[in-house]
Coordinates of N, CA, C and O in Angstrom, one line a residue:
M1 N 80.5 104.7 111.9 CA 81.4 104.3 110.8 C 80.7 104.2 109.5 O 79.6 103.6 109.4
K2 N 81.2 104.9 108.5 CA 80.6 104.7 107.2 C 81.5 103.7 106.4 O 82.7 103.9 106.2
A3 N 80.9 102.6 106.0 CA 81.7 101.5 105.4 C 81.5 101.6 103.8 O 80.5 101.9 103.3
F4 N 82.6 101.2 103.2 CA 82.6 101.1 101.7 C 83.0 99.7 101.4 O 84.0 99.1 101.8
V5 N 82.1 99.0 100.8 CA 82.2 97.6 100.4 C 82.6 97.4 99.0 O 81.9 98.0 98.1
D6 N 83.7 96.8 98.7 CA 84.1 96.7 97.3 C 83.5 95.4 96.6 O 82.7 94.7 97.2
N7 N 83.9 95.2 95.4 CA 83.3 94.1 94.6 C 83.7 92.7 95.0 O 83.2 91.7 94.5
N8 N 84.6 92.6 96.0 CA 85.0 91.3 96.5 C 83.9 90.8 97.5 O 84.0 89.7 98.0
L9 N 83.0 91.6 97.8 CA 81.8 91.2 98.6 C 80.6 91.6 97.9 O 80.5 92.6 97.2
S10 N 79.5 90.9 98.1 CA 78.3 91.2 97.4 C 77.6 92.5 97.7 O 77.6 92.9 98.9
S11 N 77.0 93.1 96.7 CA 76.2 94.3 96.9 C 75.0 93.9 97.8 O 74.5 94.8 98.5
K12 N 74.6 92.7 97.8 CA 73.5 92.2 98.6 C 73.9 92.3 100.1 O 73.0 92.6 101.0
L13 N 75.1 92.0 100.4 CA 75.6 92.1 101.8 C 75.6 93.5 102.2 O 75.1 93.8 103.3
A14 N 76.0 94.4 101.4 CA 75.9 95.9 101.7 C 74.5 96.3 101.9 O 74.2 97.0 102.8
A15 N 73.6 95.8 101.1 CA 72.2 96.2 101.2 C 71.6 95.7 102.5 O 70.8 96.3 103.2
G16 N 72.0 94.5 102.9 CA 71.5 93.9 104.2 C 72.0 94.7 105.3 O 71.3 94.9 106.3
M17 N 73.3 95.2 105.3 CA 73.8 96.0 106.4 C 73.0 97.3 106.4 O 72.7 97.8 107.5
K18 N 72.7 97.9 105.3 CA 71.9 99.1 105.2 C 70.5 98.9 105.9 O 70.0 99.7 106.6
G19 N 70.0 97.7 105.6 CA 68.7 97.3 106.1 C 68.6 97.3 107.6 O 67.6 97.4 108.2
F20 N 69.8 97.1 108.2 CA 69.9 97.1 109.7 C 70.4 98.4 110.2 O 70.8 98.5 111.4
G21 N 70.4 99.4 109.4 CA 70.7 100.8 109.8 C 72.1 101.2 109.8 O 72.5 102.3 110.2
E22 N 73.0 100.4 109.2 CA 74.4 100.7 109.0 C 74.6 101.7 107.8 O 73.9 101.6 106.8
D23 N 75.6 102.5 108.0 CA 75.9 103.5 106.9 C 76.9 102.8 106.0 O 78.1 102.7 106.3
V24 N 76.4 102.3 104.9 CA 77.2 101.5 104.0 C 77.0 101.9 102.5 O 75.9 102.1 102.1
V25 N 78.1 101.8 101.7 CA 78.0 102.1 100.3 C 78.7 100.9 99.6 O 79.8 100.6 100.0
H26 N 78.2 100.4 98.6 CA 78.8 99.4 97.8 C 79.5 100.1 96.6 O 78.9 101.0 96.0
L27 N 80.6 99.6 96.1 CA 81.4 100.1 95.0 C 80.5 100.4 93.8 O 80.6 101.4 93.2
K28 N 79.6 99.5 93.5 CA 78.7 99.5 92.3 C 77.8 100.7 92.4 O 77.2 101.1 91.3
E29 N 77.5 101.3 93.6 CA 76.7 102.5 93.7 C 77.3 103.7 93.2 O 76.6 104.7 92.9
I30 N 78.7 103.7 93.1 CA 79.4 104.9 92.7 C 80.3 104.8 91.5 O 80.4 105.7 90.7
F31 N 80.9 103.6 91.3 CA 81.8 103.3 90.3 C 81.4 102.2 89.4 O 80.7 101.3 89.8
P32 N 81.9 102.1 88.1 CA 81.7 100.9 87.3 C 82.4 99.7 87.9 O 83.4 99.9 88.6
D33 N 81.8 98.5 87.7 CA 82.4 97.3 88.2 C 83.9 97.1 88.0 O 84.6 96.6 88.9
D34 N 84.4 97.5 86.9 CA 85.8 97.2 86.5 C 86.7 98.4 86.9 O 87.9 98.4 86.5
T35 N 86.3 99.3 87.8 CA 87.2 100.4 88.2 C 88.4 99.8 89.0 O 88.2 99.1 90.0
P36 N 89.6 100.1 88.6 CA 90.8 99.6 89.4 C 90.8 100.2 90.8 O 90.3 101.3 91.1
D37 N 91.3 99.3 91.7 CA 91.3 99.7 93.1 C 92.0 101.0 93.4 O 91.5 101.8 94.2
A38 N 93.1 101.3 92.7 CA 93.8 102.5 92.9 C 93.0 103.7 92.5 O 93.3 104.9 93.0
D39 N 91.9 103.6 91.7 CA 91.1 104.7 91.3 C 90.0 105.0 92.3 O 89.6 106.1 92.5
W40 N 89.5 104.0 93.0 CA 88.4 104.2 94.0 C 89.0 104.4 95.4 O 88.3 104.9 96.3
L41 N 90.2 103.9 95.7 CA 90.7 104.1 97.1 C 90.8 105.5 97.5 O 90.5 105.8 98.7
P42 N 91.1 106.5 96.6 CA 91.1 107.9 97.1 C 89.7 108.3 97.5 O 89.6 109.1 98.5
Y43 N 88.7 107.9 96.9 CA 87.3 108.2 97.2 C 87.0 107.8 98.7 O 86.4 108.5 99.5
V44 N 87.4 106.6 99.0 CA 87.2 106.0 100.3 C 87.9 106.9 101.4 O 87.3 107.3 102.4
G45 N 89.1 107.3 101.2 CA 89.9 108.1 102.1 C 89.3 109.5 102.2 O 89.1 110.0 103.3
Q46 N 89.0 110.1 101.1 CA 88.5 111.5 101.0 C 87.1 111.6 101.7 O 86.8 112.7 102.1
N47 N 86.4 110.6 101.7 CA 85.0 110.6 102.3 C 85.0 110.0 103.7 O 83.9 109.7 104.1
D48 N 86.1 109.8 104.3 CA 86.2 109.3 105.7 C 85.4 108.0 105.8 O 84.7 107.8 106.8
M49 N 85.6 107.1 104.8 CA 84.9 105.8 104.9 C 85.9 104.7 105.3 O 87.2 104.9 105.3
I50 N 85.4 103.6 105.7 CA 86.3 102.4 106.0 C 86.0 101.3 105.0 O 84.8 101.0 104.8
L51 N 87.0 100.8 104.4 CA 86.9 99.8 103.4 C 86.7 98.4 104.1 O 87.4 98.1 105.1
V52 N 85.7 97.7 103.6 CA 85.5 96.3 104.0 C 85.6 95.5 102.7 O 84.9 95.7 101.8
T53 N 86.5 94.5 102.8 CA 86.9 93.8 101.6 C 87.4 92.3 101.9 O 87.7 92.0 103.1
R54 N 87.5 91.5 100.9 CA 88.1 90.2 101.0 C 89.4 90.2 100.1 O 90.1 89.2 100.0
D55 N 89.7 91.3 99.5 CA 90.8 91.4 98.5 C 92.1 91.7 99.1 O 92.5 92.8 99.3
N56 N 92.8 90.6 99.4 CA 94.1 90.7 100.1 C 95.2 91.2 99.1 O 96.3 91.6 99.5
K57 N 94.9 91.2 97.8 CA 95.9 91.7 96.8 C 96.2 93.1 97.0 O 97.3 93.6 96.6
I58 N 95.3 93.9 97.5 CA 95.5 95.3 97.8 C 96.7 95.5 98.7 O 97.5 96.4 98.5
R59 N 96.9 94.6 99.6 CA 98.1 94.7 100.5 C 99.4 94.5 99.9 O 100.5 94.8 100.5
W60 N 99.5 94.0 98.6 CA 100.7 93.6 98.0 C 101.0 94.4 96.7 O 102.1 94.4 96.2
N61 N 100.0 95.1 96.2 CA 100.1 95.9 94.9 C 100.7 97.2 95.2 O 100.1 98.0 95.9
P62 N 101.9 97.6 94.7 CA 102.5 98.9 95.0 C 101.7 100.1 94.8 O 101.6 101.0 95.6
S63 N 100.9 100.1 93.6 CA 100.1 101.3 93.4 C 98.9 101.4 94.3 O 98.5 102.5 94.7
E64 N 98.4 100.3 94.7 CA 97.3 100.3 95.6 C 97.7 100.6 97.0 O 97.1 101.4 97.8
I65 N 98.9 100.1 97.4 CA 99.5 100.5 98.8 C 99.7 102.0 98.8 O 99.4 102.7 99.8
A66 N 100.3 102.6 97.7 CA 100.5 104.0 97.6 C 99.3 104.8 97.8 O 99.2 105.8 98.5
A67 N 98.2 104.4 97.1 CA 96.9 105.1 97.2 C 96.3 104.9 98.6 O 95.8 105.9 99.1
F68 N 96.5 103.8 99.1 CA 96.0 103.5 100.5 C 96.6 104.4 101.5 O 95.9 105.1 102.3
K69 N 97.9 104.6 101.4 CA 98.7 105.5 102.3 C 98.4 106.9 102.0 O 98.2 107.7 103.0
A70 N 98.4 107.3 100.8 CA 98.3 108.7 100.4 C 96.9 109.3 100.8 O 96.8 110.5 101.1
H71 N 95.9 108.4 100.8 CA 94.6 108.9 101.1 C 94.1 108.4 102.5 O 92.9 108.5 102.8
N72 N 95.0 107.9 103.3 CA 94.7 107.6 104.7 C 93.4 106.6 104.8 O 92.5 106.9 105.5
V73 N 93.5 105.6 104.1 CA 92.4 104.6 104.1 C 92.5 103.7 105.3 O 93.6 103.2 105.6
G74 N 91.4 103.4 105.9 CA 91.3 102.3 106.9 C 90.6 101.2 106.3 O 89.6 101.4 105.6
A75 N 91.0 99.9 106.6 CA 90.4 98.8 106.0 C 90.4 97.6 106.9 O 91.2 97.4 107.7
F76 N 89.3 96.8 106.7 CA 89.2 95.5 107.3 C 89.1 94.4 106.2 O 88.2 94.5 105.3
F77 N 89.9 93.4 106.3 CA 90.0 92.4 105.3 C 89.4 91.1 105.9 O 89.9 90.6 106.9
L78 N 88.2 90.7 105.4 CA 87.6 89.5 105.9 C 88.4 88.3 105.3 O 88.5 88.1 104.1
S79 N 89.0 87.5 106.2 CA 89.8 86.4 105.8 C 89.1 85.1 105.7 O 87.9 85.0 106.2
G80 N 89.7 84.1 105.2 CA 89.1 82.8 105.0 C 88.9 82.5 103.6 O 88.4 83.3 102.8
K81 N 89.2 81.3 103.2 CA 89.0 80.9 101.8 C 87.7 80.1 101.6 O 87.2 79.5 102.5
K82 N 87.1 80.2 100.4 CA 85.9 79.5 100.1 C 84.8 79.7 101.1 O 84.2 78.7 101.6
R83 N 84.5 80.9 101.4 CA 83.4 81.2 102.4 C 82.1 81.3 101.7 O 82.0 81.9 100.6
T84 N 81.1 80.7 102.3 CA 79.7 80.8 101.7 C 79.2 82.2 102.1 O 79.7 82.8 103.0
A85 N 78.1 82.5 101.4 CA 77.5 83.8 101.7 C 77.0 83.8 103.2 O 77.2 84.8 103.9
C86 N 76.5 82.7 103.7 CA 76.1 82.6 105.1 C 77.3 82.8 106.0 O 77.2 83.5 107.0
E87 N 78.4 82.2 105.7 CA 79.6 82.3 106.5 C 80.1 83.7 106.6 O 80.6 84.2 107.6
L88 N 80.1 84.4 105.4 CA 80.5 85.8 105.4 C 79.7 86.7 106.2 O 80.1 87.6 106.9
I89 N 78.4 86.5 106.1 CA 77.4 87.3 106.9 C 77.7 87.0 108.4 O 77.8 88.0 109.2
Q90 N 77.9 85.8 108.8 CA 78.2 85.5 110.2 C 79.5 86.1 110.6 O 79.6 86.7 111.7
Q91 N 80.5 86.1 109.8 CA 81.8 86.6 110.1 C 81.7 88.2 110.3 O 82.2 88.7 111.3
L92 N 81.0 88.8 109.4 CA 80.8 90.3 109.5 C 80.0 90.7 110.7 O 80.3 91.5 111.5
V93 N 78.8 90.0 110.9 CA 78.0 90.3 112.1 C 78.7 90.1 113.4 O 78.6 90.9 114.3
R94 N 79.4 89.0 113.5 CA 80.1 88.7 114.7 C 81.2 89.7 115.1 O 81.5 90.0 116.2
N95 N 81.8 90.3 114.0 CA 83.0 91.2 114.3 C 82.7 92.7 114.1 O 83.5 93.5 114.4
Y96 N 81.5 93.0 113.6 CA 81.2 94.4 113.2 C 81.3 95.4 114.4 O 81.9 96.5 114.3
P97 N 80.8 95.0 115.6 CA 80.9 96.0 116.7 C 82.4 96.3 117.0 O 82.8 97.4 117.2
R98 N 83.2 95.3 117.0 CA 84.7 95.5 117.3 C 85.3 96.3 116.1 O 86.2 97.1 116.3
M99 N 84.9 96.0 114.9 CA 85.5 96.7 113.7 C 85.1 98.2 113.9 O 86.0 99.1 113.7
K100 N 83.9 98.5 114.3 CA 83.5 99.9 114.5 C 84.3 100.6 115.6 O 84.8 101.7 115.5
E101 N 84.5 99.8 116.7 CA 85.4 100.3 117.8 C 86.8 100.6 117.3 O 87.3 101.7 117.6
L102 N 87.4 99.7 116.6 CA 88.8 99.9 116.1 C 88.9 101.0 115.1 O 89.8 101.8 115.2
A103 N 87.9 101.1 114.3 CA 87.9 102.2 113.3 C 87.8 103.6 113.9 O 88.4 104.5 113.5
G104 N 87.1 103.7 115.0 CA 87.0 104.9 115.7 C 88.2 105.3 116.5 O 88.4 106.5 116.8
K105 N 89.1 104.4 116.9 CA 90.2 104.8 117.7 C 91.6 104.5 117.1 O 92.6 104.8 117.7
T106 N 91.6 104.0 115.9 CA 92.9 103.7 115.2 C 93.2 104.8 114.2 O 92.4 105.2 113.4
R107 N 94.4 105.3 114.3 CA 94.9 106.3 113.3 C 95.0 105.7 111.9 O 95.6 104.6 111.8
R108 N 94.6 106.4 110.9 CA 94.7 105.9 109.5 C 96.0 106.4 108.9 O 96.5 107.4 109.3
P109 N 96.5 105.7 108.0 CA 96.0 104.4 107.4 C 96.1 103.2 108.3 O 97.1 103.2 109.1
F110 N 95.2 102.3 108.2 CA 95.3 101.1 109.0 C 94.7 99.9 108.2 O 93.9 100.1 107.3
M111 N 95.1 98.7 108.6 CA 94.6 97.5 108.0 C 94.4 96.5 109.1 O 95.3 96.4 110.0
F112 N 93.3 95.8 109.1 CA 93.0 94.8 110.1 C 92.6 93.5 109.3 O 91.8 93.6 108.4
R113 N 92.9 92.4 109.9 CA 92.5 91.1 109.3 C 91.4 90.6 110.3 O 91.6 90.5 111.5
V114 N 90.2 90.3 109.7 CA 89.1 89.8 110.4 C 89.0 88.3 110.3 O 88.9 87.8 109.1
P115 N 89.1 87.5 111.4 CA 89.2 86.1 111.2 C 87.9 85.4 110.8 O 86.8 86.0 111.0
P116 N 88.1 84.3 110.1 CA 86.9 83.6 109.6 C 86.1 83.0 110.8 O 84.9 82.8 110.7
N117 N 86.7 82.7 111.9 CA 86.1 82.2 113.1 C 86.6 83.0 114.3 O 87.7 83.4 114.3
G118 N 85.8 83.2 115.2 CA 86.2 83.9 116.4 C 86.2 85.4 116.2 O 85.6 85.9 115.2
T119 N 86.7 86.1 117.1 CA 86.7 87.6 117.1 C 88.0 88.3 117.3 O 88.1 89.4 117.7
K120 N 89.1 87.5 117.2 CA 90.4 88.1 117.4 C 90.9 88.8 116.1 O 91.5 88.2 115.2
I121 N 90.6 90.1 116.1 CA 91.0 90.9 114.9 C 92.4 91.3 115.0 O 92.9 91.9 116.0
E122 N 93.2 91.1 114.0 CA 94.7 91.3 114.0 C 95.0 92.5 113.1 O 94.6 92.6 112.0
Q123 N 95.8 93.4 113.7 CA 96.3 94.6 112.9 C 97.4 94.2 112.0 O 98.3 93.4 112.4
L124 N 97.4 94.7 110.8 CA 98.4 94.4 109.7 C 99.1 95.7 109.4 O 98.7 96.8 109.7
Q125 N 100.3 95.6 108.8 CA 101.0 96.8 108.3 C 100.6 97.2 107.0 O 100.6 96.4 106.0
P126 N 100.2 98.5 106.9 CA 99.8 99.0 105.5 C 101.0 99.2 104.6 O 102.1 99.3 105.1

């Protein structure tokens, strides 16, 4: 799985994932920081990447939903409010094997909610 991490997660998190051999790109490596979601979502879909984000607003913005569907984007939303960097790392590490499994067998577009605790990943409607 090739992951695309947006600005709602640290570029340091993406770098750490790369350090452990994962195929990961952070938004800042390709786009300016202030690039609207609807502008980079096509890139994610066209390059067969999976979005990893904390930005739940994507799920409710009509232009972003349209881009999400038009470009067959698959996404995992890390849930939980006021998470520390350590908690986000733990959440991602704990769930990443299952995220990779789901990404490999789920037809796109798809959205999953990754819980702040535990490993019960819930599918959402795009």
